[in-house]
Each structure stands twice: as structure tokens, then as C-alpha cells.
mmCIF file of C-alpha atoms in Angstrom:
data_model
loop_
_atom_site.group_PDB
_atom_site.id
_atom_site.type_symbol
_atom_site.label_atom_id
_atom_site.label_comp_id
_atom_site.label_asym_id
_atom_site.label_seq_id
_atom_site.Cartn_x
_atom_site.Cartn_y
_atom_site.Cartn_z
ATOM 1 C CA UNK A 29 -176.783 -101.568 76.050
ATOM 2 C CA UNK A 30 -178.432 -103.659 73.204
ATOM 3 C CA UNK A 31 -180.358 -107.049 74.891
ATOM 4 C CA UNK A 32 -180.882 -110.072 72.023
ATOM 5 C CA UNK A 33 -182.506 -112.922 73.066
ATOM 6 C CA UNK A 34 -181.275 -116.281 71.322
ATOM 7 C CA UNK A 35 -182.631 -119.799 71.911
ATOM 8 C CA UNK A 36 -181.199 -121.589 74.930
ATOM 9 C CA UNK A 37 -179.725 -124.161 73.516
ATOM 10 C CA UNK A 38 -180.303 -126.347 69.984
ATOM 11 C CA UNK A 39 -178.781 -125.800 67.234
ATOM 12 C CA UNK A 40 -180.209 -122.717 66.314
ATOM 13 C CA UNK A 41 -178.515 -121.719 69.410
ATOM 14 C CA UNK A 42 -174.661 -123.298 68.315
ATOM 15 C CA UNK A 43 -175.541 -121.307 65.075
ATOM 16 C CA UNK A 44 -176.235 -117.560 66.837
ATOM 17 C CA UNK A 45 -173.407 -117.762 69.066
ATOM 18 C CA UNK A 46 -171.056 -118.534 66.496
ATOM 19 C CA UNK A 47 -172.083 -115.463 64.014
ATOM 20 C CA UNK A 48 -171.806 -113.578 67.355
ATOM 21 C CA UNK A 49 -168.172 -114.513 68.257
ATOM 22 C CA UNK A 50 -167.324 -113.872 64.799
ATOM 23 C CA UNK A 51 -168.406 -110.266 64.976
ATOM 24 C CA UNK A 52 -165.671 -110.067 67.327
ATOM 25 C CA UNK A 53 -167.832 -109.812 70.755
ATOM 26 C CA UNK A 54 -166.745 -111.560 73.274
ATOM 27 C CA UNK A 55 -168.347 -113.310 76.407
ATOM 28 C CA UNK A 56 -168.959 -115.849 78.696
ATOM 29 C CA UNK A 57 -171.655 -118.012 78.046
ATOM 30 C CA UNK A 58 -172.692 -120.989 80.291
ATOM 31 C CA UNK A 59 -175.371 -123.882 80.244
ATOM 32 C CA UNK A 60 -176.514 -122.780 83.910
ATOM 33 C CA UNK A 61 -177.177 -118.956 83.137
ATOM 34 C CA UNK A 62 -179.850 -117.866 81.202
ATOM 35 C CA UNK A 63 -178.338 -114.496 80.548
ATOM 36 C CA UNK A 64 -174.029 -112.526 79.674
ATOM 37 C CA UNK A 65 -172.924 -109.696 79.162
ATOM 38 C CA UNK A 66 -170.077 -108.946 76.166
ATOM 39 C CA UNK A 67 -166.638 -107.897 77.688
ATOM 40 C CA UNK A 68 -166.184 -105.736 74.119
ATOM 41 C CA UNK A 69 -169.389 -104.547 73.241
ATOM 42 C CA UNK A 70 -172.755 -103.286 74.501
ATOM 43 C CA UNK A 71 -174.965 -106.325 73.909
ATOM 44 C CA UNK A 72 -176.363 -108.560 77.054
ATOM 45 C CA UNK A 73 -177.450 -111.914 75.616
ATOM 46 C CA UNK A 74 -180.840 -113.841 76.550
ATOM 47 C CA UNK A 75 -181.204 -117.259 76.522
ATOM 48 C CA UNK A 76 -184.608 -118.090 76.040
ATOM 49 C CA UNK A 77 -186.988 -120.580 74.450
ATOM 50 C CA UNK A 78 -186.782 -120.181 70.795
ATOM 51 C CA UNK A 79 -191.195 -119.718 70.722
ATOM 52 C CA UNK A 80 -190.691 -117.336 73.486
ATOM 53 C CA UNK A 81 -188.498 -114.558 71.604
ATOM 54 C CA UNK A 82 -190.844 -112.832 69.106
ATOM 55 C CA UNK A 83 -192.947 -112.043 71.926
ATOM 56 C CA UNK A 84 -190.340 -110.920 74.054
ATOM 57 C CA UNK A 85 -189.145 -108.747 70.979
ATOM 58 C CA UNK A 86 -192.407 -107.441 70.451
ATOM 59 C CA UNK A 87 -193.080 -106.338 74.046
ATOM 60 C CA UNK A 88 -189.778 -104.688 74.243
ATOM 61 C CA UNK A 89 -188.157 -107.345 77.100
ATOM 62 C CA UNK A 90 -185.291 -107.976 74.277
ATOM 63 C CA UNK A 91 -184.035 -105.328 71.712
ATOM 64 C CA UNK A 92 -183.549 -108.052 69.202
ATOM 65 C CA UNK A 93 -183.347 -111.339 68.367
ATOM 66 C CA UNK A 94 -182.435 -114.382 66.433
ATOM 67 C CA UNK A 95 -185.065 -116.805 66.163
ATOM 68 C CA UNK A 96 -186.465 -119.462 63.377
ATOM 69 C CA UNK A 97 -188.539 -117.571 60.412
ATOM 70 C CA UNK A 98 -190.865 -120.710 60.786
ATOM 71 C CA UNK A 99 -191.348 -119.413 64.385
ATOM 72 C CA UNK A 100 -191.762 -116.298 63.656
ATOM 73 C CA UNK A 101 -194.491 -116.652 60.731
ATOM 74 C CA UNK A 102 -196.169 -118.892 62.905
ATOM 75 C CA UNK A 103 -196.532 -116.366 65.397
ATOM 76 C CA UNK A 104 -197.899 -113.864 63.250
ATOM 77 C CA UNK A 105 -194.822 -111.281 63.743
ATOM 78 C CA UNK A 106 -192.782 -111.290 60.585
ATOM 79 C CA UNK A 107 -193.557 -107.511 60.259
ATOM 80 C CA UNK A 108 -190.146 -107.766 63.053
ATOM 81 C CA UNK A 109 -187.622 -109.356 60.384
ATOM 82 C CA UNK A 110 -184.990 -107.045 59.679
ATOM 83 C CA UNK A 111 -182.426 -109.603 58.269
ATOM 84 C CA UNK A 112 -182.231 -112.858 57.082
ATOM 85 C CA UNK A 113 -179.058 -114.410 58.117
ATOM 86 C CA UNK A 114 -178.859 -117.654 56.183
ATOM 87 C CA UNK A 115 -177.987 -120.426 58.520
ATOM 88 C CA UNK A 116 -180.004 -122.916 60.673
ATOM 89 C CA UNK A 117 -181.858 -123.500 57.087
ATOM 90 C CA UNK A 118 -184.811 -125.736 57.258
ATOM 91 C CA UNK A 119 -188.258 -126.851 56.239
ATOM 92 C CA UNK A 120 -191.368 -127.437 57.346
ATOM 93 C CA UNK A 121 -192.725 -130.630 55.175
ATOM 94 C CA UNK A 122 -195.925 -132.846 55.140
ATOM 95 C CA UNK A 123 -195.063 -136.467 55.473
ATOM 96 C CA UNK A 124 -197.012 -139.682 55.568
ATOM 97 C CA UNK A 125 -196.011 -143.012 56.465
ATOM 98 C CA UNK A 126 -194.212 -145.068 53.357
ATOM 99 C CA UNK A 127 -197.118 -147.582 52.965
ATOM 100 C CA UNK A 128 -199.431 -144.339 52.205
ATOM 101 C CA UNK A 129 -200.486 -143.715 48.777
ATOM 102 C CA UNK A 130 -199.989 -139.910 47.888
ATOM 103 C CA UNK A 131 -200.064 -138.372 44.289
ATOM 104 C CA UNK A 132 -200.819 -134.779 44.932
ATOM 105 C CA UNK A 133 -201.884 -132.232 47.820
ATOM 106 C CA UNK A 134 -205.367 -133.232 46.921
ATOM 107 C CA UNK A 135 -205.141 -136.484 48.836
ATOM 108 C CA UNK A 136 -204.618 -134.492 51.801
ATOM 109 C CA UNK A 137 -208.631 -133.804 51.831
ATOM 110 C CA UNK A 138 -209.820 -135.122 55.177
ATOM 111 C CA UNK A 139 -207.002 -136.192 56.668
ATOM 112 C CA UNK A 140 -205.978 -136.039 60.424
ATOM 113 C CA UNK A 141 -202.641 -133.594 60.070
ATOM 114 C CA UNK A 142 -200.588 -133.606 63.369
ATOM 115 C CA UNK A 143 -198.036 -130.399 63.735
ATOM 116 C CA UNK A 144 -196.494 -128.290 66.153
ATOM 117 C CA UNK A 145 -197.406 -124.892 63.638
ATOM 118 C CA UNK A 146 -200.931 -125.439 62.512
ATOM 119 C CA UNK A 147 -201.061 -121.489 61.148
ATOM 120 C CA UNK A 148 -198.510 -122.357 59.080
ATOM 121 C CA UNK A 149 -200.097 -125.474 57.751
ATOM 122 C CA UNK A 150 -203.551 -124.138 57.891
ATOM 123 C CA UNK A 151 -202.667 -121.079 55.265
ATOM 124 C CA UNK A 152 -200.806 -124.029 53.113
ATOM 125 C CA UNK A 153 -204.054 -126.173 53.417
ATOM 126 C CA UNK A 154 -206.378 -123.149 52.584
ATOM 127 C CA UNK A 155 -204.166 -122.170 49.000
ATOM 128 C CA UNK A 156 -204.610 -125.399 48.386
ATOM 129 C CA UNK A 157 -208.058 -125.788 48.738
ATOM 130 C CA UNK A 158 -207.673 -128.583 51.359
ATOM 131 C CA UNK A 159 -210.133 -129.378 54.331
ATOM 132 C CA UNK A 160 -208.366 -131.400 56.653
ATOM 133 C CA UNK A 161 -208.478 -132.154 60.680
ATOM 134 C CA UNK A 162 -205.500 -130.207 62.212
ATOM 135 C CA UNK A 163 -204.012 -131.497 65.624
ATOM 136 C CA UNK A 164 -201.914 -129.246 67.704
ATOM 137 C CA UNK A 165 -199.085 -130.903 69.560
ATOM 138 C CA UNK A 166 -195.829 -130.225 70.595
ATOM 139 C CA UNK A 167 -192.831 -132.257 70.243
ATOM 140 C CA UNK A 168 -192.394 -135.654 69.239
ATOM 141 C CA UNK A 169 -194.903 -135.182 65.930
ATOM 142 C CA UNK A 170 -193.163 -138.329 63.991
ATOM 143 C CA UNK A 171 -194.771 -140.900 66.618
ATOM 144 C CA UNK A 172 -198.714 -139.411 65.845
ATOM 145 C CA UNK A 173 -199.416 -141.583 62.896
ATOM 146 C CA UNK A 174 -197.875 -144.760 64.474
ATOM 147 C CA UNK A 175 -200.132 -144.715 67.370
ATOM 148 C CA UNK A 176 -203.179 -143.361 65.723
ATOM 149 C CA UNK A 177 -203.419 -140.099 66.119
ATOM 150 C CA UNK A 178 -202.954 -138.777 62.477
ATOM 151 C CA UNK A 179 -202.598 -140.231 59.263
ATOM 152 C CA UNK A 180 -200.086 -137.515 58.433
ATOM 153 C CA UNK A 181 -197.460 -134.594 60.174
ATOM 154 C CA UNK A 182 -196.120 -131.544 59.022
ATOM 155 C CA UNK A 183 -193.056 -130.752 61.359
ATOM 156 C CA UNK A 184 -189.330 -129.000 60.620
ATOM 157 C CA UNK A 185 -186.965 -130.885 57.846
ATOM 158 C CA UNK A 186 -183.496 -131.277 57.942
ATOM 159 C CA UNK A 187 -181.736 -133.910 56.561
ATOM 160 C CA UNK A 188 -185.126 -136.094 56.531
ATOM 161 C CA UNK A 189 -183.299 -138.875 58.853
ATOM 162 C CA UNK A 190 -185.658 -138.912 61.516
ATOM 163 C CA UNK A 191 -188.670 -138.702 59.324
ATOM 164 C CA UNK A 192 -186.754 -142.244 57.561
ATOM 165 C CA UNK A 193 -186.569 -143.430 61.189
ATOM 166 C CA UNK A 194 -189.931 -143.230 62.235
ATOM 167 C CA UNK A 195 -191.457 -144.780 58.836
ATOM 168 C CA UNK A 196 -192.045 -141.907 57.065
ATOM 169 C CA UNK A 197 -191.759 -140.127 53.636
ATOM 170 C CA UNK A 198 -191.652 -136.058 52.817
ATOM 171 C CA UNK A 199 -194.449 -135.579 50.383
ATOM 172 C CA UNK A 200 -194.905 -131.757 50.246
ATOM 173 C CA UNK A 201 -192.782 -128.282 51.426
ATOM 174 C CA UNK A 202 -195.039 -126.393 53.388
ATOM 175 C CA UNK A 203 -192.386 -123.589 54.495
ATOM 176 C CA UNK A 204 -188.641 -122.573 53.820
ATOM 177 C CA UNK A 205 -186.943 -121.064 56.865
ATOM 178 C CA UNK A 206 -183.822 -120.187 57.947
ATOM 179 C CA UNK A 207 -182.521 -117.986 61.112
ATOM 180 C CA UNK A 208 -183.927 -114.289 60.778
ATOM 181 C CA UNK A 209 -182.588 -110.795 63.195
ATOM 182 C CA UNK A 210 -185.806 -109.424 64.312
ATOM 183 C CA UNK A 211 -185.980 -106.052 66.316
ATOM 184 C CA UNK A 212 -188.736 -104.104 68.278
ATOM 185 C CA UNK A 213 -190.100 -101.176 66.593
ATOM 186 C CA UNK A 214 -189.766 -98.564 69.037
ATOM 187 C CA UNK A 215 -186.247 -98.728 69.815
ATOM 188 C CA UNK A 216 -184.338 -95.769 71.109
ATOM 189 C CA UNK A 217 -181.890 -93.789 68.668
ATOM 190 C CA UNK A 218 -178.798 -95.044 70.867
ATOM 191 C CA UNK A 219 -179.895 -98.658 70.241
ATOM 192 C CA UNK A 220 -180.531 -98.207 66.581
ATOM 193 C CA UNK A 221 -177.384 -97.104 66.891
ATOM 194 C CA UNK A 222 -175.777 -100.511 68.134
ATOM 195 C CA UNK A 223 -177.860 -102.180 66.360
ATOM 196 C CA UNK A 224 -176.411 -100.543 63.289
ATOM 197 C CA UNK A 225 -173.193 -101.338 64.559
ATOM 198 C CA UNK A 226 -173.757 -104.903 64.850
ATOM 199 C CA UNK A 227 -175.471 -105.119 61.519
ATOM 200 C CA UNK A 228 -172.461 -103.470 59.878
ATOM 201 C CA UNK A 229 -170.328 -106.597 61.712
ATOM 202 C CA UNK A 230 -172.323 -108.817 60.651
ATOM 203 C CA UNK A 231 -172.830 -108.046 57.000
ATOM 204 C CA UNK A 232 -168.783 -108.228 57.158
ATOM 205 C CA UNK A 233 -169.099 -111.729 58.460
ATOM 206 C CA UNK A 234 -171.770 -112.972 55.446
ATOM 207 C CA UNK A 235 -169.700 -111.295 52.858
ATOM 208 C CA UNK A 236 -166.707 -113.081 53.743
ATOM 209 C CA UNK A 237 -168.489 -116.665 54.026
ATOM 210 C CA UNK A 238 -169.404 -116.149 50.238
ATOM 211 C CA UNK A 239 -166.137 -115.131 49.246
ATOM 212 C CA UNK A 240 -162.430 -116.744 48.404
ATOM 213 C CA UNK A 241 -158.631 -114.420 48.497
ATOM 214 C CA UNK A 242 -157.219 -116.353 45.703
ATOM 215 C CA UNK A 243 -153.516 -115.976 44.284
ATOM 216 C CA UNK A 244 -152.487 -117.561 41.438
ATOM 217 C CA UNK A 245 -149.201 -116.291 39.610
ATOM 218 C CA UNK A 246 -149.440 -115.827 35.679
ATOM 219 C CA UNK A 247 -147.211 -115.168 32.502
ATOM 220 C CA UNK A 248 -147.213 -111.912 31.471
ATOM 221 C CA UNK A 249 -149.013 -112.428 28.362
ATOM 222 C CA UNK A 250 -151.476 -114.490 29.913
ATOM 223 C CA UNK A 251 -152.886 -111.585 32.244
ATOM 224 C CA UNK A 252 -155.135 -109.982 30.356
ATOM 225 C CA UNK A 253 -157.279 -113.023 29.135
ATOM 226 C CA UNK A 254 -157.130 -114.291 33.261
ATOM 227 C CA UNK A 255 -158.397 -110.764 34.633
ATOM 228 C CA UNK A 256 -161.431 -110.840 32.064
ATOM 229 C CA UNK A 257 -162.110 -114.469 33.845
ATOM 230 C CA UNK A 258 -161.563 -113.216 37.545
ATOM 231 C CA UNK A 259 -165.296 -111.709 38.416
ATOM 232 C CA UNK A 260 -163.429 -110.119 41.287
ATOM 233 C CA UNK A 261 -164.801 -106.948 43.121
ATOM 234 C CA UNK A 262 -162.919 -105.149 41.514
ATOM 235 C CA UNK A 263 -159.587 -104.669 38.970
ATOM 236 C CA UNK A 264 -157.199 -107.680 40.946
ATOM 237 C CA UNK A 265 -153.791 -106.425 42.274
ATOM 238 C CA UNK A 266 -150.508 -107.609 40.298
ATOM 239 C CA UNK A 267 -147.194 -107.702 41.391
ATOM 240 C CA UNK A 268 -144.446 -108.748 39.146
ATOM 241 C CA UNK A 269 -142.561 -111.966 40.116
ATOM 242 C CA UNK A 270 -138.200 -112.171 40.631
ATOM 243 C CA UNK A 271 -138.730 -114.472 37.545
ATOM 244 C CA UNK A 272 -138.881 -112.041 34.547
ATOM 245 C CA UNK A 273 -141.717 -112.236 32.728
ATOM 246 C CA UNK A 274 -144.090 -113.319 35.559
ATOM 247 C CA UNK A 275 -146.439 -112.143 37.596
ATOM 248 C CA UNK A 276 -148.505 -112.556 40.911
ATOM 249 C CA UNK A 277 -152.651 -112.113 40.824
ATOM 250 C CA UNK A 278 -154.577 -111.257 43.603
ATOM 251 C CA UNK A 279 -158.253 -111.423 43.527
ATOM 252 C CA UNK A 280 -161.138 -111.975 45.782
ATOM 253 C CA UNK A 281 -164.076 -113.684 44.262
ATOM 254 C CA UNK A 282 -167.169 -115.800 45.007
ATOM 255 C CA UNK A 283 -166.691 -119.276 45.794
ATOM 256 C CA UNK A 284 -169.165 -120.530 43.879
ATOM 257 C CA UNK A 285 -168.138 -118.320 40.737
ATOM 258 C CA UNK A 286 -164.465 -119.382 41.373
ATOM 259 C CA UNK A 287 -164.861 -122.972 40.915
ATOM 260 C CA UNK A 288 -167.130 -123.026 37.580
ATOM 261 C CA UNK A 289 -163.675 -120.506 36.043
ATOM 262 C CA UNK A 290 -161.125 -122.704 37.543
ATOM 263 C CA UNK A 291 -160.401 -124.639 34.219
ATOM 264 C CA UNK A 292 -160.599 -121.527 32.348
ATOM 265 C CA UNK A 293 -158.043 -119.569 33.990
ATOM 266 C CA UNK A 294 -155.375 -122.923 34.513
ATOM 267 C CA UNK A 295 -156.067 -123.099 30.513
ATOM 268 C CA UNK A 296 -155.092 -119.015 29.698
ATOM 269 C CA UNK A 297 -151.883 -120.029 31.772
ATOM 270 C CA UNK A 298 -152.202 -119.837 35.384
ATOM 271 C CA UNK A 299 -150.074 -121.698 37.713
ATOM 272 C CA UNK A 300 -149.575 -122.346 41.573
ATOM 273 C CA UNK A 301 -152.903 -121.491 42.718
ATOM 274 C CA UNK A 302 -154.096 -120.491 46.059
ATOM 275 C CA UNK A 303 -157.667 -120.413 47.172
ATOM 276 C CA UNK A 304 -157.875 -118.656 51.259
ATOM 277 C CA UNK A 305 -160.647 -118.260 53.507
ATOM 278 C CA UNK A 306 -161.258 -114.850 54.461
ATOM 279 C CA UNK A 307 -162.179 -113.827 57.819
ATOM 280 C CA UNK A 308 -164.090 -110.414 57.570
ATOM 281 C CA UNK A 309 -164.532 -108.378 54.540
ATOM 282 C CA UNK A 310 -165.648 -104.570 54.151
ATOM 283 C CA UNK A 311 -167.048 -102.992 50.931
#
């Protein structure tokens, strides 16, 4: 049995949940327990405090984890990443309040800095050649300059609505994070072997959330010019239509990709195409 630890609730925890229902394990999961068991698959799930699970991870309480990069980094214990699994994406920024003059990272000499990851901030401060007054808190950072306590924050970015909220403005990126799998380093060879397992689901999972099934159906002279545009995975499957001289093409490609062709391949003749999600995919 494989024991991750995942934050207790948050969004970070919405986000870990989901990639694990998607890897087909099921469970039961409830507000009031702070640890399951999957029906399907050897994992028992954790529900801890997201600062909490490096260390757990590191002393071997949990197998593995999902937890914030920023948390991890700030922890000192980034040596424990073994994926990144690009969701729950963030930033940790350095704001000041609007009325605050600010040109460069310079201005930041002196200054009262509140934050809830002052190692983070502290390595920013010393590349920069910054002296400045850091104050540890936790929660609530926003409100410090407003009563006083700092004439700037550096705190987690999202959307930058509460920052707006509270009177302030986003002057530097400190720190790009996003949810990271972490592992202790003295597993045993039947977890590595899970954990393999679940690593193998999982990379089926991200492949398929960066990737469209699209059909499209063709004239016949018109296929060779749309396969060169189709950056599929490989050559795309075509089956000839019950109207002579027409044919269906199948082809899986990235979204992104997909959409800067799309002109390209209705103008070499496609018609009637059809762009569908795909659920898993295996390479």
C-alpha cells in the first residue's frame, strides 16, 4: 500500500483529487476524515495541511505527495520533486499599495516586506542585491501595509483580485509554482513499484489534456497536402467514405497546434470537422 498525503482542503486539494479520480482510483473521501483508502488500487490518501506534507514525505509518514512547489522550495526539500504536474499554477509576487511609487527592485532597499515564505523572498532579495526588513506572518498578508506593518507583501498570485481588493498592485514575480509529486527517498521496491504504476496513469492523464481526436473527412486529392498539415503522432488513419471519391481522417494532435492549422487544412479541402476530448492516452 502506497500512502500520499494531499492538502485538506483548498484548491490545491479540488485539483489532486481530481487527477486522482481520473487515474481511475476510486474512493470515498469526506470533509470529516482526515484519511481513505482506494476501493481499486493500493493507495491510502492523507489529508493534511499543505506546509505539513514535505515533512511528512521526508520522514517517511507519507510515501508521496502532492503539495505547492512554492511550499516545497520554501521548505528547503525540492531535492523530493519527482514530477511536476501542471495545475494549481501560481505565483508568488511583491506588491505595494497603488499610491506607492516603484520603478525597479531597487526601491525595495529598506523596506518593511511582510510574507508568509521569507526564504523564498530572502534568496530573491539577496540576487538582487536588496537589504530589506522581512516580517514573517501567516495568513491574511494583504491587510500588513494598511495597518502599518509593512510598506510592501510578497504572498501567492492568482488572478491578482484580492491583491486589487485590498489596494494593491503586483510589482515583481518572486516565484513560479505549480502542484509538484514528491516522494521519500528510501522507499521500498514494492512501492516504487506503485508508484510507477501511478506515474504511468498519470502521464496517460497529462497526455490526453494536451491533446484533441479530430475527424475531418477530405477529397481524395486533397489528402496528401492535409496529412503534411496534421502534426499528428503519427501517419493519421483513413477510411474511404460511401461517397466515391472521399475520405475520412483520423488524427490526434495538440490542441494548441490544431487551432493555429485549422485554416490551413479547411483551405486544402477539408470538410465536416470534428475536434473530441480524449480521456486517457498511451504512447
Amino acid at each position: 500500500m502506497l500512502r500520499i498525503a494531499i492538502q485538506k482542503s483548498g484548491r490545491l486539494s479540488d485539483d489532486s483529487l481530481n487527477l486522482i479520480r481520473e487515474c481511475g482510483i476510486s474512493f470515498i473521501s469526506s470533509s470529516l476524515k482526515l484519511k481513505t483508502e482506494s476501493t481499486n488500487f493500493p493507495l491510502e490518501i492523507l489529508f493534511l495541511r499543505d506546509d505539513d506534507i514535505p515533512g511528512y514525505v521526508a520522514d517517511g509518514v507519507a510515501d508521496i505527495g502532492i503539495v505547492g512547489e512554492n511550499v516545497l522550495v520554501e521548505e528547503g526539500k525540492q531535492h523530493l520533486t519527482v514530477e511536476q504536474l501542471g495545475f494549481s499554477k501560481c505565483r508568488l509576487s511583491l506588491a505595494v499599495p497603488k499610491a506607492t511609487e516603484y520603478k525597479s527592485v531597487a526601491d525595495l532597499e529598506g523596506m518593511n516586506i511582510a510574507t508568509s515564505y521569507p526564504n523564498i523572498l530572502q534568496n530573491f532579495l539577496d540576487e538582487n542585491g536588496v537589504k530589506a526588513q522581512i516580517h514573517t506572518i501567516s495568513g491574511s498578508v494583504e491587510i500588513a501595509p494598511s495597518i502599518g506593518l509593512a510598506e510592501a507583501i510578497c504572498d501567492i498570485v492568482s488572478s491578482g483580485s484580492t491583491l486589487i481588493s485590498n489596494g494593491l498592485r503586483e510589482v515583481e514575480r518572486v516565484f513560479k509554482s505549480q502542484a509538484v509529486l514528491i516522494a521519500n527517498e528510501d522507499l521500498s521496491e514494492e512501492k516504487r513499484e506503485i508508484l510507477a504504476k501511478l506515474l504511468f496513469r498519470i502521464h496517460a492523464v497529462q497526455r490526453a489534456q494536451k491533446t484533441k481526436y479530430i475527424v475531418l473527412n477530405s477529397p481524395n486529392e486533397s489528402i496528401e497536402r492535409i496529412k503534411e498539415l496534421l502534426p499528428g503522432i503519427k501517419s493519421p488513419t483513413i477510411l474511404p467514405l460511401a461517397e466515391e471519391g472521399w475520405s475520412s481522417i483520423h488524427s490526434v494532435v495538440q490542441e494548441d497546434a490544431f487551432w493555429e492549422i485549422i485554416e490551413k487544412i479547411k483551405d486544402a479541402g477539408a470538410q465536416g470537422i470534428l475536434v473530441v476530448p480524449i480521456e486517457k492516452m498511451i504512447v
